[in-house]
Amino acid sequence: MLNVIGNISRDLTRYPDHRGGVQLGGAALFVSLAAAQAGRRAAPVCVLGTDLAHLPEAPGLDKLDWSAQLQADGTSTAFVLEYDLLGELVAVGTDYGVAEGLTAHALRHVDLHPRGTYHVCCRRPLNVAAVLGRLAEHAADFSVDFFLPSAEEMIHAALPWLPKARTLFVNTAEHRLLERVIDRGMLSEVVISDGPRATVVRCSGRQVASAVPPPHPPREVSGAGDTLTGTYLARRSQGATAVQALAEATAVAARYVASPPLPIPAPRHG
């Protein structure tokens, strides 16, 4: 099973052409969903507030393993995400809510399942050094990704453990930050995305795969990178080569971008 450490959130996305709106979000959700849809059992390791406590019972989300989620009194993480017409993130507003307890919850989960496979969404408010250090202590199999507004801080926090990661997922801007602080030859596998342009995979610094996403008119870009990540991890775990996994992951992410956003499901009554 893939344990995905990160946030599940209520998001408001905005674009200059009036696309966007309120939707379900969070890297832990999108990575887990994509992995599950690609045939891998996946569990979000997250903290849900009372406003999203009903998600495990929501139609379409029951394909996930919810055994690693913690429910807490208070509100779930909320993001306001401002994009330009090219789909580049230009501003973020955040209320972390009950996700302030994510680090303690993640550490408990890792200690209970030290031989698990993990993906760590390296984003605030997670204490990345504590979580990656614990995974390394247990010699656990793990991968990581970043979020551009906090990437420089999080890359520095994660730096001692990055050579131990099976796969790193970054966009081109994050990759430039990464190259400033670590020799690419020390990294086992890096997946570098660039929006609608080619995504590449480098193993120990050598490019081994490249794929251009099929063109689809964009409706919602928030979550596209996480969708690529979850699909890629699932396919690689099933024995696919980097070339095969990347081709499928970029195609799935492109379809995601063209699809309606994921609505926040209403709680069931009765």
JSON list of N, CA, C and O in Angstrom, two decimals, residues 113-170:
[
{"chain": "A", "resi": 113, "resn": "HIS", "atom": "N", "xyz": [3.83, 1.51, 11.23]},
{"chain": "A", "resi": 113, "resn": "HIS", "atom": "CA", "xyz": [3.98, 0.81, 9.95]},
{"chain": "A", "resi": 113, "resn": "HIS", "atom": "C", "xyz": [5.36, 1.12, 9.37]},
{"chain": "A", "resi": 113, "resn": "HIS", "atom": "O", "xyz": [5.48, 1.71, 8.29]},
{"chain": "A", "resi": 114, "resn": "PRO", "atom": "N", "xyz": [6.41, 0.70, 10.06]},
{"chain": "A", "resi": 114, "resn": "PRO", "atom": "CA", "xyz": [7.77, 1.10, 9.65]},
{"chain": "A", "resi": 114, "resn": "PRO", "atom": "C", "xyz": [8.22, 0.48, 8.33]},
{"chain": "A", "resi": 114, "resn": "PRO", "atom": "O", "xyz": [9.16, 0.99, 7.72]},
{"chain": "A", "resi": 115, "resn": "ARG", "atom": "N", "xyz": [7.58, -0.57, 7.90]},
{"chain": "A", "resi": 115, "resn": "ARG", "atom": "CA", "xyz": [7.99, -1.22, 6.65]},
{"chain": "A", "resi": 115, "resn": "ARG", "atom": "C", "xyz": [7.08, -0.83, 5.48]},
{"chain": "A", "resi": 115, "resn": "ARG", "atom": "O", "xyz": [7.14, -1.44, 4.41]},
{"chain": "A", "resi": 116, "resn": "GLY", "atom": "N", "xyz": [6.27, 0.19, 5.70]},
{"chain": "A", "resi": 116, "resn": "GLY", "atom": "CA", "xyz": [5.37, 0.63, 4.64]},
{"chain": "A", "resi": 116, "resn": "GLY", "atom": "C", "xyz": [6.09, 1.40, 3.55]},
{"chain": "A", "resi": 116, "resn": "GLY", "atom": "O", "xyz": [7.27, 1.75, 3.66]},
{"chain": "A", "resi": 117, "resn": "THR", "atom": "N", "xyz": [5.36, 1.67, 2.48]},
{"chain": "A", "resi": 117, "resn": "THR", "atom": "CA", "xyz": [5.85, 2.52, 1.39]},
{"chain": "A", "resi": 117, "resn": "THR", "atom": "C", "xyz": [5.15, 3.87, 1.52]},
{"chain": "A", "resi": 117, "resn": "THR", "atom": "O", "xyz": [3.92, 3.92, 1.66]},
{"chain": "A", "resi": 118, "resn": "TYR", "atom": "N", "xyz": [5.92, 4.95, 1.44]},
{"chain": "A", "resi": 118, "resn": "TYR", "atom": "CA", "xyz": [5.40, 6.28, 1.73]},
{"chain": "A", "resi": 118, "resn": "TYR", "atom": "C", "xyz": [5.69, 7.26, 0.60]},
{"chain": "A", "resi": 118, "resn": "TYR", "atom": "O", "xyz": [6.72, 7.18, -0.06]},
{"chain": "A", "resi": 119, "resn": "HIS", "atom": "N", "xyz": [4.75, 8.18, 0.42]},
{"chain": "A", "resi": 119, "resn": "HIS", "atom": "CA", "xyz": [5.01, 9.38, -0.38]},
{"chain": "A", "resi": 119, "resn": "HIS", "atom": "C", "xyz": [4.77, 10.57, 0.53]},
{"chain": "A", "resi": 119, "resn": "HIS", "atom": "O", "xyz": [3.71, 10.67, 1.17]},
{"chain": "A", "resi": 120, "resn": "VAL", "atom": "N", "xyz": [5.74, 11.47, 0.60]},
{"chain": "A", "resi": 120, "resn": "VAL", "atom": "CA", "xyz": [5.65, 12.61, 1.50]},
{"chain": "A", "resi": 120, "resn": "VAL", "atom": "C", "xyz": [5.46, 13.88, 0.68]},
{"chain": "A", "resi": 120, "resn": "VAL", "atom": "O", "xyz": [6.32, 14.24, -0.14]},
{"chain": "A", "resi": 121, "resn": "CYS", "atom": "N", "xyz": [4.34, 14.55, 0.89]},
{"chain": "A", "resi": 121, "resn": "CYS", "atom": "CA", "xyz": [4.07, 15.84, 0.26]},
{"chain": "A", "resi": 121, "resn": "CYS", "atom": "C", "xyz": [4.74, 16.90, 1.13]},
{"chain": "A", "resi": 121, "resn": "CYS", "atom": "O", "xyz": [4.21, 17.24, 2.20]},
{"chain": "A", "resi": 122, "resn": "CYS", "atom": "N", "xyz": [5.89, 17.37, 0.70]},
{"chain": "A", "resi": 122, "resn": "CYS", "atom": "CA", "xyz": [6.72, 18.26, 1.53]},
{"chain": "A", "resi": 122, "resn": "CYS", "atom": "C", "xyz": [6.19, 19.69, 1.46]},
{"chain": "A", "resi": 122, "resn": "CYS", "atom": "O", "xyz": [6.66, 20.51, 0.67]},
{"chain": "A", "resi": 123, "resn": "ARG", "atom": "N", "xyz": [5.21, 19.98, 2.30]},
{"chain": "A", "resi": 123, "resn": "ARG", "atom": "CA", "xyz": [4.51, 21.25, 2.28]},
{"chain": "A", "resi": 123, "resn": "ARG", "atom": "C", "xyz": [4.18, 21.66, 3.71]},
{"chain": "A", "resi": 123, "resn": "ARG", "atom": "O", "xyz": [4.01, 20.80, 4.58]},
{"chain": "A", "resi": 124, "resn": "ARG", "atom": "N", "xyz": [4.08, 22.93, 3.94]},
{"chain": "A", "resi": 124, "resn": "ARG", "atom": "CA", "xyz": [3.66, 23.40, 5.26]},
{"chain": "A", "resi": 124, "resn": "ARG", "atom": "C", "xyz": [2.28, 22.86, 5.58]},
{"chain": "A", "resi": 124, "resn": "ARG", "atom": "O", "xyz": [1.47, 22.67, 4.68]},
{"chain": "A", "resi": 125, "resn": "PRO", "atom": "N", "xyz": [1.96, 22.58, 6.84]},
{"chain": "A", "resi": 125, "resn": "PRO", "atom": "CA", "xyz": [2.75, 22.79, 8.06]},
{"chain": "A", "resi": 125, "resn": "PRO", "atom": "C", "xyz": [3.56, 21.57, 8.49]},
{"chain": "A", "resi": 125, "resn": "PRO", "atom": "O", "xyz": [3.98, 21.49, 9.62]},
{"chain": "A", "resi": 126, "resn": "LEU", "atom": "N", "xyz": [3.79, 20.62, 7.59]},
{"chain": "A", "resi": 126, "resn": "LEU", "atom": "CA", "xyz": [4.50, 19.40, 7.96]},
{"chain": "A", "resi": 126, "resn": "LEU", "atom": "C", "xyz": [5.95, 19.70, 8.34]},
{"chain": "A", "resi": 126, "resn": "LEU", "atom": "O", "xyz": [6.64, 20.45, 7.66]},
{"chain": "A", "resi": 127, "resn": "ASN", "atom": "N", "xyz": [6.41, 19.07, 9.42]},
{"chain": "A", "resi": 127, "resn": "ASN", "atom": "CA", "xyz": [7.83, 19.12, 9.79]},
{"chain": "A", "resi": 127, "resn": "ASN", "atom": "C", "xyz": [8.53, 18.06, 8.96]},
{"chain": "A", "resi": 127, "resn": "ASN", "atom": "O", "xyz": [8.62, 16.90, 9.34]},
{"chain": "A", "resi": 128, "resn": "VAL", "atom": "N", "xyz": [9.03, 18.48, 7.82]},
{"chain": "A", "resi": 128, "resn": "VAL", "atom": "CA", "xyz": [9.58, 17.55, 6.84]},
{"chain": "A", "resi": 128, "resn": "VAL", "atom": "C", "xyz": [10.82, 16.83, 7.39]},
{"chain": "A", "resi": 128, "resn": "VAL", "atom": "O", "xyz": [11.00, 15.63, 7.18]},
{"chain": "A", "resi": 129, "resn": "ALA", "atom": "N", "xyz": [11.68, 17.56, 8.09]},
{"chain": "A", "resi": 129, "resn": "ALA", "atom": "CA", "xyz": [12.90, 16.94, 8.62]},
{"chain": "A", "resi": 129, "resn": "ALA", "atom": "C", "xyz": [12.55, 15.82, 9.59]},
{"chain": "A", "resi": 129, "resn": "ALA", "atom": "O", "xyz": [13.17, 14.75, 9.56]},
{"chain": "A", "resi": 130, "resn": "ALA", "atom": "N", "xyz": [11.56, 16.04, 10.46]},
{"chain": "A", "resi": 130, "resn": "ALA", "atom": "CA", "xyz": [11.19, 15.02, 11.43]},
{"chain": "A", "resi": 130, "resn": "ALA", "atom": "C", "xyz": [10.63, 13.78, 10.74]},
{"chain": "A", "resi": 130, "resn": "ALA", "atom": "O", "xyz": [10.98, 12.65, 11.09]},
{"chain": "A", "resi": 131, "resn": "VAL", "atom": "N", "xyz": [9.76, 13.98, 9.75]},
{"chain": "A", "resi": 131, "resn": "VAL", "atom": "CA", "xyz": [9.12, 12.84, 9.09]},
{"chain": "A", "resi": 131, "resn": "VAL", "atom": "C", "xyz": [10.11, 12.07, 8.23]},
{"chain": "A", "resi": 131, "resn": "VAL", "atom": "O", "xyz": [10.18, 10.83, 8.30]},
{"chain": "A", "resi": 132, "resn": "LEU", "atom": "N", "xyz": [10.91, 12.76, 7.43]},
{"chain": "A", "resi": 132, "resn": "LEU", "atom": "CA", "xyz": [11.88, 12.06, 6.59]},
{"chain": "A", "resi": 132, "resn": "LEU", "atom": "C", "xyz": [12.96, 11.40, 7.44]},
{"chain": "A", "resi": 132, "resn": "LEU", "atom": "O", "xyz": [13.43, 10.30, 7.11]},
{"chain": "A", "resi": 133, "resn": "GLY", "atom": "N", "xyz": [13.34, 12.05, 8.52]},
{"chain": "A", "resi": 133, "resn": "GLY", "atom": "CA", "xyz": [14.31, 11.43, 9.43]},
{"chain": "A", "resi": 133, "resn": "GLY", "atom": "C", "xyz": [13.79, 10.15, 10.02]},
{"chain": "A", "resi": 133, "resn": "GLY", "atom": "O", "xyz": [14.53, 9.15, 10.12]},
{"chain": "A", "resi": 134, "resn": "ARG", "atom": "N", "xyz": [12.51, 10.12, 10.40]},
{"chain": "A", "resi": 134, "resn": "ARG", "atom": "CA", "xyz": [11.92, 8.91, 10.96]},
{"chain": "A", "resi": 134, "resn": "ARG", "atom": "C", "xyz": [11.83, 7.80, 9.90]},
{"chain": "A", "resi": 134, "resn": "ARG", "atom": "O", "xyz": [12.11, 6.63, 10.18]},
{"chain": "A", "resi": 135, "resn": "LEU", "atom": "N", "xyz": [11.45, 8.17, 8.68]},
{"chain": "A", "resi": 135, "resn": "LEU", "atom": "CA", "xyz": [11.40, 7.18, 7.60]},
{"chain": "A", "resi": 135, "resn": "LEU", "atom": "C", "xyz": [12.78, 6.58, 7.33]},
{"chain": "A", "resi": 135, "resn": "LEU", "atom": "O", "xyz": [12.92, 5.37, 7.13]},
{"chain": "A", "resi": 136, "resn": "ALA", "atom": "N", "xyz": [13.79, 7.45, 7.36]},
{"chain": "A", "resi": 136, "resn": "ALA", "atom": "CA", "xyz": [15.15, 6.96, 7.13]},
{"chain": "A", "resi": 136, "resn": "ALA", "atom": "C", "xyz": [15.61, 6.05, 8.26]},
{"chain": "A", "resi": 136, "resn": "ALA", "atom": "O", "xyz": [16.29, 5.04, 8.02]},
{"chain": "A", "resi": 137, "resn": "GLU", "atom": "N", "xyz": [15.23, 6.37, 9.50]},
{"chain": "A", "resi": 137, "resn": "GLU", "atom": "CA", "xyz": [15.58, 5.50, 10.64]},
{"chain": "A", "resi": 137, "resn": "GLU", "atom": "C", "xyz": [15.04, 4.09, 10.45]},
{"chain": "A", "resi": 137, "resn": "GLU", "atom": "O", "xyz": [15.69, 3.10, 10.79]},
{"chain": "A", "resi": 138, "resn": "HIS", "atom": "N", "xyz": [13.84, 4.02, 9.88]},
{"chain": "A", "resi": 138, "resn": "HIS", "atom": "CA", "xyz": [13.20, 2.71, 9.66]},
{"chain": "A", "resi": 138, "resn": "HIS", "atom": "C", "xyz": [13.62, 2.08, 8.33]},
{"chain": "A", "resi": 138, "resn": "HIS", "atom": "O", "xyz": [13.13, 0.99, 8.00]},
{"chain": "A", "resi": 139, "resn": "ALA", "atom": "N", "xyz": [14.47, 2.77, 7.57]},
{"chain": "A", "resi": 139, "resn": "ALA", "atom": "CA", "xyz": [14.85, 2.30, 6.23]},
{"chain": "A", "resi": 139, "resn": "ALA", "atom": "C", "xyz": [13.62, 2.05, 5.36]},
{"chain": "A", "resi": 139, "resn": "ALA", "atom": "O", "xyz": [13.56, 1.09, 4.58]},
{"chain": "A", "resi": 140, "resn": "ALA", "atom": "N", "xyz": [12.63, 2.93, 5.50]},
{"chain": "A", "resi": 140, "resn": "ALA", "atom": "CA", "xyz": [11.39, 2.79, 4.73]},
{"chain": "A", "resi": 140, "resn": "ALA", "atom": "C", "xyz": [11.60, 3.24, 3.29]},
{"chain": "A", "resi": 140, "resn": "ALA", "atom": "O", "xyz": [12.48, 4.04, 2.98]},
{"chain": "A", "resi": 141, "resn": "ASP", "atom": "N", "xyz": [10.78, 2.73, 2.42]},
{"chain": "A", "resi": 141, "resn": "ASP", "atom": "CA", "xyz": [10.77, 3.11, 1.01]},
{"chain": "A", "resi": 141, "resn": "ASP", "atom": "C", "xyz": [9.91, 4.37, 0.90]},
{"chain": "A", "resi": 141, "resn": "ASP", "atom": "O", "xyz": [8.73, 4.35, 1.25]},
{"chain": "A", "resi": 142, "resn": "PHE", "atom": "N", "xyz": [10.48, 5.48, 0.38]},
{"chain": "A", "resi": 142, "resn": "PHE", "atom": "CA", "xyz": [9.69, 6.71, 0.31]},
{"chain": "A", "resi": 142, "resn": "PHE", "atom": "C", "xyz": [10.06, 7.53, -0.92]},
{"chain": "A", "resi": 142, "resn": "PHE", "atom": "O", "xyz": [11.16, 7.44, -1.47]},
{"chain": "A", "resi": 143, "resn": "SER", "atom": "N", "xyz": [9.11, 8.35, -1.34]},
{"chain": "A", "resi": 143, "resn": "SER", "atom": "CA", "xyz": [9.28, 9.34, -2.40]},
{"chain": "A", "resi": 143, "resn": "SER", "atom": "C", "xyz": [8.78, 10.67, -1.86]},
{"chain": "A", "resi": 143, "resn": "SER", "atom": "O", "xyz": [8.11, 10.74, -0.82]},
{"chain": "A", "resi": 144, "resn": "VAL", "atom": "N", "xyz": [9.11, 11.77, -2.55]},
{"chain": "A", "resi": 144, "resn": "VAL", "atom": "CA", "xyz": [8.73, 13.10, -2.06]},
{"chain": "A", "resi": 144, "resn": "VAL", "atom": "C", "xyz": [8.33, 13.99, -3.23]},
{"chain": "A", "resi": 144, "resn": "VAL", "atom": "O", "xyz": [8.73, 13.77, -4.38]},
{"chain": "A", "resi": 145, "resn": "ASP", "atom": "N", "xyz": [7.54, 15.02, -2.91]},
{"chain": "A", "resi": 145, "resn": "ASP", "atom": "CA", "xyz": [7.32, 16.11, -3.85]},
{"chain": "A", "resi": 145, "resn": "ASP", "atom": "C", "xyz": [7.31, 17.43, -3.08]},
{"chain": "A", "resi": 145, "resn": "ASP", "atom": "O", "xyz": [7.40, 17.44, -1.85]},
{"chain": "A", "resi": 146, "resn": "PHE", "atom": "N", "xyz": [7.23, 18.53, -3.83]},
{"chain": "A", "resi": 146, "resn": "PHE", "atom": "CA", "xyz": [7.27, 19.86, -3.23]},
{"chain": "A", "resi": 146, "resn": "PHE", "atom": "C", "xyz": [6.17, 20.72, -3.82]},
{"chain": "A", "resi": 146, "resn": "PHE", "atom": "O", "xyz": [5.47, 20.33, -4.76]},
{"chain": "A", "resi": 147, "resn": "PHE", "atom": "N", "xyz": [5.99, 21.92, -3.23]},
{"chain": "A", "resi": 147, "resn": "PHE", "atom": "CA", "xyz": [4.98, 22.88, -3.66]},
{"chain": "A", "resi": 147, "resn": "PHE", "atom": "C", "xyz": [5.71, 24.21, -3.78]},
{"chain": "A", "resi": 147, "resn": "PHE", "atom": "O", "xyz": [6.32, 24.67, -2.82]},
{"chain": "A", "resi": 148, "resn": "LEU", "atom": "N", "xyz": [5.69, 24.80, -4.97]},
{"chain": "A", "resi": 148, "resn": "LEU", "atom": "CA", "xyz": [6.60, 25.90, -5.29]},
{"chain": "A", "resi": 148, "resn": "LEU", "atom": "C", "xyz": [6.65, 27.03, -4.25]},
{"chain": "A", "resi": 148, "resn": "LEU", "atom": "O", "xyz": [7.74, 27.50, -3.91]},
{"chain": "A", "resi": 149, "resn": "PRO", "atom": "N", "xyz": [5.52, 27.50, -3.70]},
{"chain": "A", "resi": 149, "resn": "PRO", "atom": "CA", "xyz": [5.62, 28.60, -2.73]},
{"chain": "A", "resi": 149, "resn": "PRO", "atom": "C", "xyz": [6.50, 28.30, -1.52]},
{"chain": "A", "resi": 149, "resn": "PRO", "atom": "O", "xyz": [7.07, 29.23, -0.93]},
{"chain": "A", "resi": 150, "resn": "SER", "atom": "N", "xyz": [6.61, 27.04, -1.13]},
{"chain": "A", "resi": 150, "resn": "SER", "atom": "CA", "xyz": [7.44, 26.68, 0.03]},
{"chain": "A", "resi": 150, "resn": "SER", "atom": "C", "xyz": [8.61, 25.78, -0.36]},
{"chain": "A", "resi": 150, "resn": "SER", "atom": "O", "xyz": [9.31, 25.26, 0.51]},
{"chain": "A", "resi": 151, "resn": "ALA", "atom": "N", "xyz": [8.87, 25.62, -1.67]},
{"chain": "A", "resi": 151, "resn": "ALA", "atom": "CA", "xyz": [9.83, 24.62, -2.12]},
{"chain": "A", "resi": 151, "resn": "ALA", "atom": "C", "xyz": [11.24, 24.89, -1.62]},
{"chain": "A", "resi": 151, "resn": "ALA", "atom": "O", "xyz": [11.95, 23.96, -1.22]},
{"chain": "A", "resi": 152, "resn": "GLU", "atom": "N", "xyz": [11.70, 26.13, -1.66]},
{"chain": "A", "resi": 152, "resn": "GLU", "atom": "CA", "xyz": [13.07, 26.41, -1.25]},
{"chain": "A", "resi": 152, "resn": "GLU", "atom": "C", "xyz": [13.29, 26.02, 0.21]},
{"chain": "A", "resi": 152, "resn": "GLU", "atom": "O", "xyz": [14.27, 25.34, 0.55]},
{"chain": "A", "resi": 153, "resn": "GLU", "atom": "N", "xyz": [12.36, 26.42, 1.07]},
{"chain": "A", "resi": 153, "resn": "GLU", "atom": "CA", "xyz": [12.44, 26.05, 2.49]},
{"chain": "A", "resi": 153, "resn": "GLU", "atom": "C", "xyz": [12.40, 24.54, 2.68]},
{"chain": "A", "resi": 153, "resn": "GLU", "atom": "O", "xyz": [13.19, 23.97, 3.44]},
{"chain": "A", "resi": 154, "resn": "MET", "atom": "N", "xyz": [11.48, 23.87, 1.99]},
{"chain": "A", "resi": 154, "resn": "MET", "atom": "CA", "xyz": [11.30, 22.44, 2.17]},
{"chain": "A", "resi": 154, "resn": "MET", "atom": "C", "xyz": [12.43, 21.61, 1.57]},
{"chain": "A", "resi": 154, "resn": "MET", "atom": "O", "xyz": [12.81, 20.57, 2.12]},
{"chain": "A", "resi": 155, "resn": "ILE", "atom": "N", "xyz": [13.00, 22.06, 0.46]},
{"chain": "A", "resi": 155, "resn": "ILE", "atom": "CA", "xyz": [14.14, 21.35, -0.12]},
{"chain": "A", "resi": 155, "resn": "ILE", "atom": "C", "xyz": [15.32, 21.39, 0.84]},
{"chain": "A", "resi": 155, "resn": "ILE", "atom": "O", "xyz": [16.01, 20.37, 1.05]},
{"chain": "A", "resi": 156, "resn": "HIS", "atom": "N", "xyz": [15.56, 22.53, 1.46]},
{"chain": "A", "resi": 156, "resn": "HIS", "atom": "CA", "xyz": [16.65, 22.62, 2.43]},
{"chain": "A", "resi": 156, "resn": "HIS", "atom": "C", "xyz": [16.37, 21.73, 3.64]},
{"chain": "A", "resi": 156, "resn": "HIS", "atom": "O", "xyz": [17.27, 21.06, 4.16]},
{"chain": "A", "resi": 157, "resn": "ALA", "atom": "N", "xyz": [15.11, 21.69, 4.09]},
{"chain": "A", "resi": 157, "resn": "ALA", "atom": "CA", "xyz": [14.77, 20.84, 5.24]},
{"chain": "A", "resi": 157, "resn": "ALA", "atom": "C", "xyz": [14.92, 19.37, 4.91]},
{"chain": "A", "resi": 157, "resn": "ALA", "atom": "O", "xyz": [15.33, 18.56, 5.77]},
{"chain": "A", "resi": 158, "resn": "ALA", "atom": "N", "xyz": [14.61, 19.00, 3.67]},
{"chain": "A", "resi": 158, "resn": "ALA", "atom": "CA", "xyz": [14.64, 17.59, 3.26]},
{"chain": "A", "resi": 158, "resn": "ALA", "atom": "C", "xyz": [16.02, 17.13, 2.79]},
{"chain": "A", "resi": 158, "resn": "ALA", "atom": "O", "xyz": [16.25, 15.92, 2.64]},
{"chain": "A", "resi": 159, "resn": "LEU", "atom": "N", "xyz": [16.93, 18.07, 2.56]},
{"chain": "A", "resi": 159, "resn": "LEU", "atom": "CA", "xyz": [18.18, 17.79, 1.87]},
{"chain": "A", "resi": 159, "resn": "LEU", "atom": "C", "xyz": [18.96, 16.57, 2.38]},
{"chain": "A", "resi": 159, "resn": "LEU", "atom": "O", "xyz": [19.40, 15.75, 1.57]},
{"chain": "A", "resi": 160, "resn": "PRO", "atom": "N", "xyz": [19.13, 16.38, 3.70]},
{"chain": "A", "resi": 160, "resn": "PRO", "atom": "CA", "xyz": [19.93, 15.23, 4.14]},
{"chain": "A", "resi": 160, "resn": "PRO", "atom": "C", "xyz": [19.37, 13.88, 3.72]},
{"chain": "A", "resi": 160, "resn": "PRO", "atom": "O", "xyz": [20.12, 12.89, 3.66]},
{"chain": "A", "resi": 161, "resn": "TRP", "atom": "N", "xyz": [18.07, 13.83, 3.45]},
{"chain": "A", "resi": 161, "resn": "TRP", "atom": "CA", "xyz": [17.42, 12.54, 3.16]},
{"chain": "A", "resi": 161, "resn": "TRP", "atom": "C", "xyz": [17.08, 12.35, 1.69]},
{"chain": "A", "resi": 161, "resn": "TRP", "atom": "O", "xyz": [16.63, 11.27, 1.30]},
{"chain": "A", "resi": 162, "resn": "LEU", "atom": "N", "xyz": [17.29, 13.35, 0.86]},
{"chain": "A", "resi": 162, "resn": "LEU", "atom": "CA", "xyz": [16.91, 13.23, -0.54]},
{"chain": "A", "resi": 162, "resn": "LEU", "atom": "C", "xyz": [17.65, 12.11, -1.28]},
{"chain": "A", "resi": 162, "resn": "LEU", "atom": "O", "xyz": [17.05, 11.43, -2.12]},
{"chain": "A", "resi": 163, "resn": "PRO", "atom": "N", "xyz": [18.94, 11.87, -0.99]},
{"chain": "A", "resi": 163, "resn": "PRO", "atom": "CA", "xyz": [19.59, 10.74, -1.67]},
{"chain": "A", "resi": 163, "resn": "PRO", "atom": "C", "xyz": [18.99, 9.37, -1.32]},
{"chain": "A", "resi": 163, "resn": "PRO", "atom": "O", "xyz": [19.22, 8.41, -2.04]},
{"chain": "A", "resi": 164, "resn": "LYS", "atom": "N", "xyz": [18.25, 9.29, -0.23]},
{"chain": "A", "resi": 164, "resn": "LYS", "atom": "CA", "xyz": [17.61, 8.03, 0.17]},
{"chain": "A", "resi": 164, "resn": "LYS", "atom": "C", "xyz": [16.24, 7.84, -0.48]},
{"chain": "A", "resi": 164, "resn": "LYS", "atom": "O", "xyz": [15.67, 6.75, -0.41]},
{"chain": "A", "resi": 165, "resn": "ALA", "atom": "N", "xyz": [15.69, 8.90, -1.07]},
{"chain": "A", "resi": 165, "resn": "ALA", "atom": "CA", "xyz": [14.35, 8.82, -1.66]},
{"chain": "A", "resi": 165, "resn": "ALA", "atom": "C", "xyz": [14.38, 8.01, -2.95]},
{"chain": "A", "resi": 165, "resn": "ALA", "atom": "O", "xyz": [15.30, 8.12, -3.75]},
{"chain": "A", "resi": 166, "resn": "ARG", "atom": "N", "xyz": [13.35, 7.21, -3.15]},
{"chain": "A", "resi": 166, "resn": "ARG", "atom": "CA", "xyz": [13.26, 6.44, -4.39]},
{"chain": "A", "resi": 166, "resn": "ARG", "atom": "C", "xyz": [13.02, 7.36, -5.57]},
{"chain": "A", "resi": 166, "resn": "ARG", "atom": "O", "xyz": [13.64, 7.21, -6.63]},
{"chain": "A", "resi": 167, "resn": "THR", "atom": "N", "xyz": [12.09, 8.33, -5.41]},
{"chain": "A", "resi": 167, "resn": "THR", "atom": "CA", "xyz": [11.75, 9.24, -6.50]},
{"chain": "A", "resi": 167, "resn": "THR", "atom": "C", "xyz": [11.45, 10.63, -5.93]},
{"chain": "A", "resi": 167, "resn": "THR", "atom": "O", "xyz": [10.82, 10.74, -4.87]},
{"chain": "A", "resi": 168, "resn": "LEU", "atom": "N", "xyz": [11.90, 11.67, -6.63]},
{"chain": "A", "resi": 168, "resn": "LEU", "atom": "CA", "xyz": [11.54, 13.04, -6.32]},
{"chain": "A", "resi": 168, "resn": "LEU", "atom": "C", "xyz": [10.69, 13.57, -7.46]},
{"chain": "A", "resi": 168, "resn": "LEU", "atom": "O", "xyz": [11.00, 13.31, -8.64]},
{"chain": "A", "resi": 169, "resn": "PHE", "atom": "N", "xyz": [9.65, 14.32, -7.13]},
{"chain": "A", "resi": 169, "resn": "PHE", "atom": "CA", "xyz": [8.80, 14.95, -8.13]},
{"chain": "A", "resi": 169, "resn": "PHE", "atom": "C", "xyz": [8.91, 16.47, -7.97]},
{"chain": "A", "resi": 169, "resn": "PHE", "atom": "O", "xyz": [8.63, 17.01, -6.89]},
{"chain": "A", "resi": 170, "resn": "VAL", "atom": "N", "xyz": [9.30, 17.15, -9.05]},
{"chain": "A", "resi": 170, "resn": "VAL", "atom": "CA", "xyz": [9.47, 18.60, -9.02]},
{"chain": "A", "resi": 170, "resn": "VAL", "atom": "C", "xyz": [8.98, 19.18, -10.35]},
{"chain": "A", "resi": 170, "resn": "VAL", "atom": "O", "xyz": [8.92, 18.47, -11.36]}
]
